[in-house]
Amino acid sequence: MFLKKEIVEILKSNNNDILKKADEIRKKYVGDEVHLRGLIEFSNICKCHCKYCGLRCANKTLERYRIEKDDILKYAKKAVDMGYKTIVLQSGEDDFYSIDYMCEIISEIKKLPVALTLSVGEKTFEEYKAYKQAGADRYLLRIETTDEKLYAKMHPYASYKNRIKCLENLKELGYEVGTGCLVGLEGQSIESLADDILFFKSIDADMVGIGPFIANPNTPLKNCPNGSFELALKVMALTRILLKNINIPATTAMETLNPNGRIIALQSGANVVMPNVTSIEYRKKYELYPNKICINENPDKCRGCIESKILSIGRKISTDMGFRQK
Ligand code: SAH
Ligand code: SF4
């Protein structure tokens, strides 16, 4: 077990031995299989103001879209036919999707059958409960940063306490809970990144997604430097070393900063990849940050491309739903 001081030292040093160590721990606890999750970004409409994100409501340059139930189901079905065992439904915080409407979508997808992850932001206990009862298995909600002052600066009108409450509610309701952080926000200290890792451990997160911050020209952070790929990789590796058997995605943001980012991440502790399964017309518009990868690829090509890369490093594609191995 690492102390905060040791984590800080590792993050500050130029020594990258932990990447290899994380790869060994990954192999020992979750094996060589890589879980592919089919990602459906179903709405880019968002009422929030997260300063780093291109979907923030004040960004008037973005052309907005919503995919409705029938089309969501069409993409989900196609993904299942392609072999995906998990569907991830992600969107901005878009109140168009009422509880009942979401529950209809969830229960229809669950009939395919397939594991289902939601990533639709902060909701009430009742909403999370209804989604769970409708069949949702997992939920992704990054804490983004555990530095409360930085959190407040990055999230106007939002509350850190509510974010924590949401994560607690999700755990209580029996979801597999995913969280994570951004690496490289202006004003973020190495010490706070160590706190982020210890936070993942303290809530016993089932999944942790770590992504470097990438400056979006249509946000208030447009002049901030991008986060560091190497530092994000180290935060991810330490998370693997501390939490051992959890699921960790090789994130799209990593590949945006490094052309081989996801494969490097898979060799430094990650065991999950989340290819997009929607059409090109939507991918371009789901612009959290610029230069997102694969925005000109169709779903079949995307899967084939990542699959062959995974096989080329001696790993296998999992054929099960990929729940956390306890
Ligand atoms: N609205 C949902 C899901 C969509 S956003 C939510 O916020 O949970 C998904 C993730 O994208 C966020 O958690 C955030 O960490 C990441 N993200 C947003 N803007 C980003 C940027 N500029 N650089 C890197 N990651 C970003
Ligand atoms: Fe909306 Fe999520 Fe972007 Fe925040 S990070 S603005 S909640 S889409």
Coordinates of C-alpha atoms and ligand atoms in Angstrom, one line a residue:
M1 CA 0.0 0.0 0.0
F2 CA 1.4 3.4 -1.0
L3 CA 1.4 6.4 1.1
K4 CA 0.5 9.8 -0.4
K5 CA 4.1 10.9 -0.1
E6 CA 5.3 7.9 -2.1
I7 CA 2.7 8.4 -4.8
V8 CA 3.8 12.1 -5.1
E9 CA 7.4 11.0 -5.4
I10 CA 6.7 8.6 -8.2
L11 CA 4.5 11.1 -10.1
K12 CA 7.3 13.7 -9.8
S13 CA 10.2 11.4 -10.8
N14 CA 11.4 10.6 -14.3
N15 CA 11.4 6.9 -13.4
N16 CA 8.8 5.0 -15.4
D17 CA 9.3 1.6 -13.8
I18 CA 5.7 1.7 -12.5
L19 CA 4.3 1.3 -16.0
K20 CA 5.9 -2.2 -16.2
K21 CA 4.8 -3.0 -12.7
A22 CA 1.2 -2.0 -13.6
D23 CA 1.3 -4.2 -16.6
E24 CA 2.3 -7.1 -14.4
I25 CA -0.4 -6.5 -11.9
R26 CA -2.9 -6.2 -14.7
K27 CA -1.8 -9.6 -16.1
K28 CA -2.0 -11.2 -12.7
Y29 CA -5.4 -9.8 -11.6
V30 CA -7.4 -9.4 -14.8
G31 CA -5.5 -11.4 -17.4
D32 CA -4.8 -10.8 -21.0
E33 CA -8.3 -10.2 -22.2
V34 CA -9.3 -6.8 -23.3
H35 CA -13.0 -5.8 -22.9
L36 CA -14.5 -3.8 -25.8
R37 CA -17.4 -1.6 -24.8
G38 CA -19.5 -0.1 -27.6
L39 CA -20.0 3.6 -27.0
I40 CA -23.1 5.4 -28.1
E41 CA -22.9 9.2 -27.6
F42 CA -26.6 9.8 -27.9
S43 CA -26.9 13.5 -27.1
N44 CA -24.4 16.4 -27.1
I45 CA -26.9 18.8 -25.4
C46 CA -25.8 19.7 -21.9
K47 CA -27.1 22.1 -19.3
C48 CA -23.7 22.2 -17.4
H49 CA -20.9 24.7 -17.5
C50 CA -17.8 22.5 -17.0
K51 CA -15.1 24.9 -18.1
Y52 CA -13.0 22.3 -20.0
C53 CA -15.7 20.7 -22.1
G54 CA -16.9 21.6 -25.6
L55 CA -20.4 20.3 -24.8
R56 CA -20.9 23.0 -22.1
C57 CA -24.2 24.9 -22.7
A58 CA -22.5 28.2 -23.3
N59 CA -20.7 26.9 -26.4
K60 CA -22.8 28.3 -29.1
T61 CA -20.5 27.2 -31.9
L62 CA -21.4 23.5 -31.5
E63 CA -24.2 22.0 -33.7
R64 CA -26.3 20.1 -31.3
Y65 CA -28.0 16.7 -31.8
R66 CA -30.2 14.2 -30.0
I67 CA -30.5 10.5 -31.0
E68 CA -33.9 9.2 -30.0
K69 CA -35.0 5.8 -28.8
D70 CA -35.4 3.9 -32.1
D71 CA -32.0 5.0 -33.4
I72 CA -30.3 4.3 -30.1
L73 CA -31.7 0.8 -30.2
K74 CA -30.6 0.4 -33.8
Y75 CA -27.0 1.3 -32.9
A76 CA -27.1 -0.9 -29.8
K77 CA -28.3 -3.9 -31.8
K78 CA -25.7 -3.3 -34.5
A79 CA -23.0 -3.2 -31.8
V80 CA -24.3 -6.5 -30.3
D81 CA -24.3 -8.1 -33.7
M82 CA -20.7 -7.0 -34.1
G83 CA -19.8 -8.8 -30.9
Y84 CA -19.9 -6.1 -28.2
K85 CA -20.9 -7.5 -24.8
T86 CA -21.3 -4.1 -23.2
I87 CA -23.1 -1.0 -24.5
V88 CA -22.2 2.4 -22.9
L89 CA -24.8 5.2 -23.3
Q90 CA -23.2 8.6 -22.8
S91 CA -24.5 12.1 -23.2
G92 CA -24.4 15.6 -21.9
E93 CA -26.8 16.4 -19.1
D94 CA -29.9 16.6 -21.3
D95 CA -33.3 16.8 -19.5
F96 CA -35.1 15.8 -22.7
Y97 CA -34.6 12.2 -21.7
S98 CA -37.2 11.8 -18.9
I99 CA -36.9 9.0 -16.3
D100 CA -39.6 6.9 -18.1
Y101 CA -38.1 7.5 -21.5
M102 CA -34.6 6.5 -20.3
C103 CA -36.1 3.4 -18.6
E104 CA -37.7 2.3 -21.8
I105 CA -34.4 2.6 -23.7
I106 CA -32.5 0.8 -20.9
S107 CA -35.0 -2.1 -20.7
E108 CA -35.0 -2.5 -24.5
I109 CA -31.2 -2.6 -24.7
K110 CA -31.1 -5.2 -21.9
K111 CA -33.2 -7.5 -24.0
L112 CA -30.5 -7.8 -26.6
P113 CA -28.9 -9.2 -24.1
V114 CA -25.9 -7.2 -23.2
A115 CA -24.3 -5.4 -20.2
L116 CA -25.3 -1.7 -20.0
T117 CA -23.3 1.2 -18.7
L118 CA -24.7 4.7 -18.3
S119 CA -22.8 7.9 -18.3
V120 CA -25.3 10.7 -18.2
G121 CA -24.2 12.9 -15.3
E122 CA -25.5 13.9 -12.0
K123 CA -29.1 12.6 -11.3
T124 CA -31.2 12.2 -8.2
F125 CA -31.2 9.0 -6.1
E126 CA -34.7 8.2 -7.6
E127 CA -33.5 8.5 -11.1
Y128 CA -30.5 6.3 -10.5
K129 CA -32.8 3.8 -8.8
A130 CA -35.2 3.7 -11.7
Y131 CA -32.4 3.2 -14.2
K132 CA -31.0 0.4 -12.1
Q133 CA -34.4 -1.3 -11.8
A134 CA -34.8 -1.0 -15.6
G135 CA -31.6 -3.0 -15.9
A136 CA -28.6 -0.7 -16.0
D137 CA -25.5 -2.5 -14.6
R138 CA -22.8 0.2 -14.4
Y139 CA -22.4 3.9 -14.2
L140 CA -19.5 6.2 -15.1
L141 CA -19.2 9.5 -13.3
R142 CA -15.7 11.0 -13.0
I143 CA -14.9 13.0 -9.9
E144 CA -12.7 14.9 -12.3
T145 CA -10.5 16.3 -9.4
T146 CA -10.6 15.8 -5.7
D147 CA -9.2 19.3 -5.1
E148 CA -12.4 21.0 -3.9
K149 CA -11.2 24.5 -4.8
L150 CA -10.2 23.5 -8.3
Y151 CA -13.4 21.5 -8.6
A152 CA -15.4 24.7 -7.8
K153 CA -13.4 26.7 -10.3
M154 CA -13.9 24.2 -13.1
H155 CA -17.6 23.6 -12.4
P156 CA -19.6 26.8 -12.1
Y157 CA -23.0 26.3 -10.4
A158 CA -22.1 22.7 -9.5
S159 CA -21.2 21.2 -6.1
Y160 CA -18.4 18.8 -5.2
K161 CA -20.5 17.5 -2.3
N162 CA -23.3 16.5 -4.7
R163 CA -20.8 14.8 -7.0
I164 CA -19.7 12.7 -4.0
K165 CA -23.3 12.1 -3.0
C166 CA -24.0 10.8 -6.5
L167 CA -21.1 8.3 -6.4
E168 CA -22.3 7.1 -2.9
N169 CA -25.9 6.7 -4.2
L170 CA -24.7 4.7 -7.2
K171 CA -22.7 2.4 -4.9
E172 CA -25.6 2.0 -2.6
L173 CA -27.9 1.0 -5.5
G174 CA -25.6 -1.8 -6.5
Y175 CA -24.1 -0.3 -9.7
E176 CA -20.6 -1.1 -10.7
V177 CA -19.3 2.4 -10.3
G178 CA -16.7 4.0 -12.6
T179 CA -15.0 7.3 -11.8
G180 CA -11.8 9.0 -12.7
C181 CA -10.1 12.3 -13.2
L182 CA -8.7 14.7 -15.7
V183 CA -4.9 15.2 -15.6
G184 CA -3.4 18.6 -16.4
L185 CA -6.0 21.0 -15.5
E186 CA -4.5 24.5 -14.9
G187 CA -3.8 24.8 -11.2
Q188 CA -3.9 21.1 -10.5
S189 CA -1.1 19.9 -8.2
I190 CA 0.7 16.6 -8.2
E191 CA -0.4 16.2 -4.6
S192 CA -4.0 16.5 -5.6
L193 CA -3.5 13.8 -8.3
A194 CA -2.2 11.5 -5.5
D195 CA -5.4 12.4 -3.6
D196 CA -7.4 11.4 -6.7
I197 CA -5.8 8.0 -6.8
L198 CA -6.3 7.5 -3.0
F199 CA -9.9 8.6 -3.5
F200 CA -10.5 5.9 -6.1
K201 CA -9.2 3.4 -3.6
S202 CA -11.3 4.8 -0.7
I203 CA -14.6 4.4 -2.6
D204 CA -13.5 1.1 -4.0
A205 CA -14.2 2.2 -7.5
D206 CA -15.0 -0.7 -9.9
M207 CA -13.7 1.2 -13.0
V208 CA -11.4 4.2 -13.3
G209 CA -11.0 6.3 -16.4
I210 CA -8.0 8.7 -16.5
G211 CA -7.7 11.2 -19.3
P212 CA -5.3 14.1 -20.0
F213 CA -7.0 17.5 -20.3
I214 CA -7.1 18.7 -23.9
A215 CA -7.8 22.4 -24.5
N216 CA -10.9 23.1 -26.5
P217 CA -10.8 26.4 -28.4
N218 CA -14.5 26.9 -27.8
T219 CA -14.2 26.9 -24.0
P220 CA -12.9 29.3 -21.4
L221 CA -9.8 27.1 -21.1
K222 CA -8.8 27.6 -24.7
N223 CA -5.4 29.1 -23.8
C224 CA -4.4 26.5 -21.3
P225 CA -1.8 24.0 -22.2
N226 CA -2.8 20.4 -22.8
G227 CA -2.2 17.9 -20.0
S228 CA 0.7 15.5 -20.3
F229 CA 0.2 12.0 -21.8
E230 CA 3.0 10.6 -19.7
L231 CA 1.6 12.0 -16.4
A232 CA -1.9 10.7 -17.2
L233 CA -0.3 7.3 -18.0
K234 CA 1.5 7.3 -14.6
V235 CA -1.7 8.2 -12.7
M236 CA -3.4 5.3 -14.5
A237 CA -0.6 2.9 -13.8
L238 CA -0.6 3.8 -10.1
T239 CA -4.4 3.3 -10.0
R240 CA -3.9 -0.2 -11.4
I241 CA -1.2 -1.0 -8.8
L242 CA -3.4 0.2 -5.9
L243 CA -6.8 -1.1 -7.0
K244 CA -5.6 -4.3 -8.7
N245 CA -8.7 -6.1 -10.1
I246 CA -10.7 -3.2 -11.4
N247 CA -11.5 -2.3 -15.1
I248 CA -9.4 0.5 -16.5
P249 CA -10.0 1.9 -20.0
A250 CA -7.3 3.1 -22.4
T251 CA -9.0 6.4 -23.0
T252 CA -9.6 8.2 -26.3
A253 CA -8.0 11.3 -24.9
M254 CA -4.8 9.4 -24.4
E255 CA -4.8 8.5 -28.1
T256 CA -5.6 12.1 -29.1
L257 CA -2.3 13.2 -27.5
N258 CA -0.2 10.2 -28.7
P259 CA -0.9 8.3 -31.9
N260 CA -0.3 5.0 -30.1
G261 CA -1.8 6.1 -26.8
R262 CA -4.4 3.4 -26.3
I263 CA -1.9 0.5 -27.0
I264 CA 0.7 2.1 -24.6
A265 CA -2.1 2.4 -22.0
L266 CA -3.0 -1.2 -22.5
Q267 CA 0.6 -2.1 -21.8
S268 CA 0.7 0.1 -18.7
G269 CA -2.3 -1.2 -16.7
A270 CA -5.4 -0.7 -18.9
N271 CA -7.7 -3.6 -19.9
V272 CA -10.7 -1.9 -21.6
V273 CA -11.3 0.0 -24.8
M274 CA -14.5 1.9 -25.7
P275 CA -14.8 2.2 -29.5
N276 CA -17.6 4.4 -30.8
V277 CA -20.5 2.6 -32.5
T278 CA -22.4 5.6 -33.8
S279 CA -22.2 7.2 -37.3
I280 CA -19.7 9.7 -38.4
E281 CA -22.3 12.5 -38.5
Y282 CA -22.6 12.3 -34.7
R283 CA -19.0 11.7 -33.8
K284 CA -17.8 15.0 -35.2
K285 CA -20.4 16.8 -33.1
Y286 CA -19.6 15.1 -29.8
E287 CA -16.7 17.4 -29.5
L288 CA -15.6 17.3 -25.8
Y289 CA -12.1 18.4 -27.1
P290 CA -10.6 18.9 -30.5
N291 CA -8.9 16.2 -32.7
K292 CA -10.9 13.3 -31.2
I293 CA -9.7 10.1 -32.8
C294 CA -11.7 8.0 -35.3
I295 CA -14.2 10.7 -36.1
N296 CA -14.1 9.8 -39.8
E297 CA -14.4 6.1 -39.3
N298 CA -17.5 4.0 -39.4
P299 CA -18.2 1.5 -36.6
D300 CA -17.1 -1.6 -38.4
K301 CA -13.7 -0.1 -39.3
C302 CA -13.2 1.2 -35.8
R303 CA -13.7 -2.2 -34.3
G304 CA -11.5 -4.0 -36.8
C305 CA -8.7 -1.4 -36.4
I306 CA -8.5 -1.6 -32.6
E307 CA -9.0 -5.4 -32.6
S308 CA -6.0 -6.0 -34.8
K309 CA -3.9 -3.6 -32.7
I310 CA -4.9 -5.5 -29.5
L311 CA -4.0 -8.9 -31.1
S312 CA -0.7 -7.6 -32.4
I313 CA 0.5 -7.0 -28.8
G314 CA -0.4 -10.6 -27.8
R315 CA -3.7 -9.8 -26.1
K316 CA -7.1 -11.3 -26.6
I317 CA -10.6 -9.8 -27.1
S318 CA -12.8 -10.9 -24.3
T319 CA -16.0 -12.7 -25.1
D320 CA -17.7 -12.1 -21.8
M321 CA -19.5 -9.1 -20.3
G322 CA -16.4 -8.1 -18.3
F323 CA -17.7 -7.3 -14.9
R324 CA -15.1 -6.6 -12.2
Q325 CA -13.4 -9.8 -11.2
K326 CA -13.7 -10.0 -7.4
Ligands
SAH1 N1 -21.9 14.5 -19.2 C1 -21.3 13.3 -18.7 C2 -20.6 12.4 -19.7 C3 -19.9 13.1 -20.9 S1 -18.5 13.9 -20.5 C4 -20.4 13.6 -17.6 O1 -19.9 14.7 -17.5 O2 -20.1 12.7 -16.7 C5 -17.3 12.6 -20.3 C6 -16.0 13.0 -19.8 O3 -15.3 13.8 -20.8 C7 -15.9 13.9 -18.6 O4 -16.0 13.2 -17.4 C8 -14.6 14.6 -18.7 O5 -13.6 14.1 -17.8 C9 -14.2 14.4 -20.2 N2 -13.8 15.6 -20.9 C10 -14.6 16.7 -21.1 N3 -13.9 17.7 -21.7 C11 -12.6 17.3 -21.8 C12 -11.4 17.9 -22.3 N4 -11.4 19.1 -22.7 N5 -10.3 17.1 -22.3 C13 -10.3 15.9 -21.8 N6 -11.4 15.2 -21.3 C14 -12.6 15.9 -21.3
SF4_2 FE1 -21.7 18.4 -19.8 FE2 -20.3 16.3 -19.1 FE3 -19.3 18.2 -20.7 FE4 -19.7 18.7 -18.1 S1 -18.3 17.2 -18.9 S2 -20.2 20.1 -19.8 S3 -21.6 17.5 -17.8 S4 -20.9 16.8 -21.2

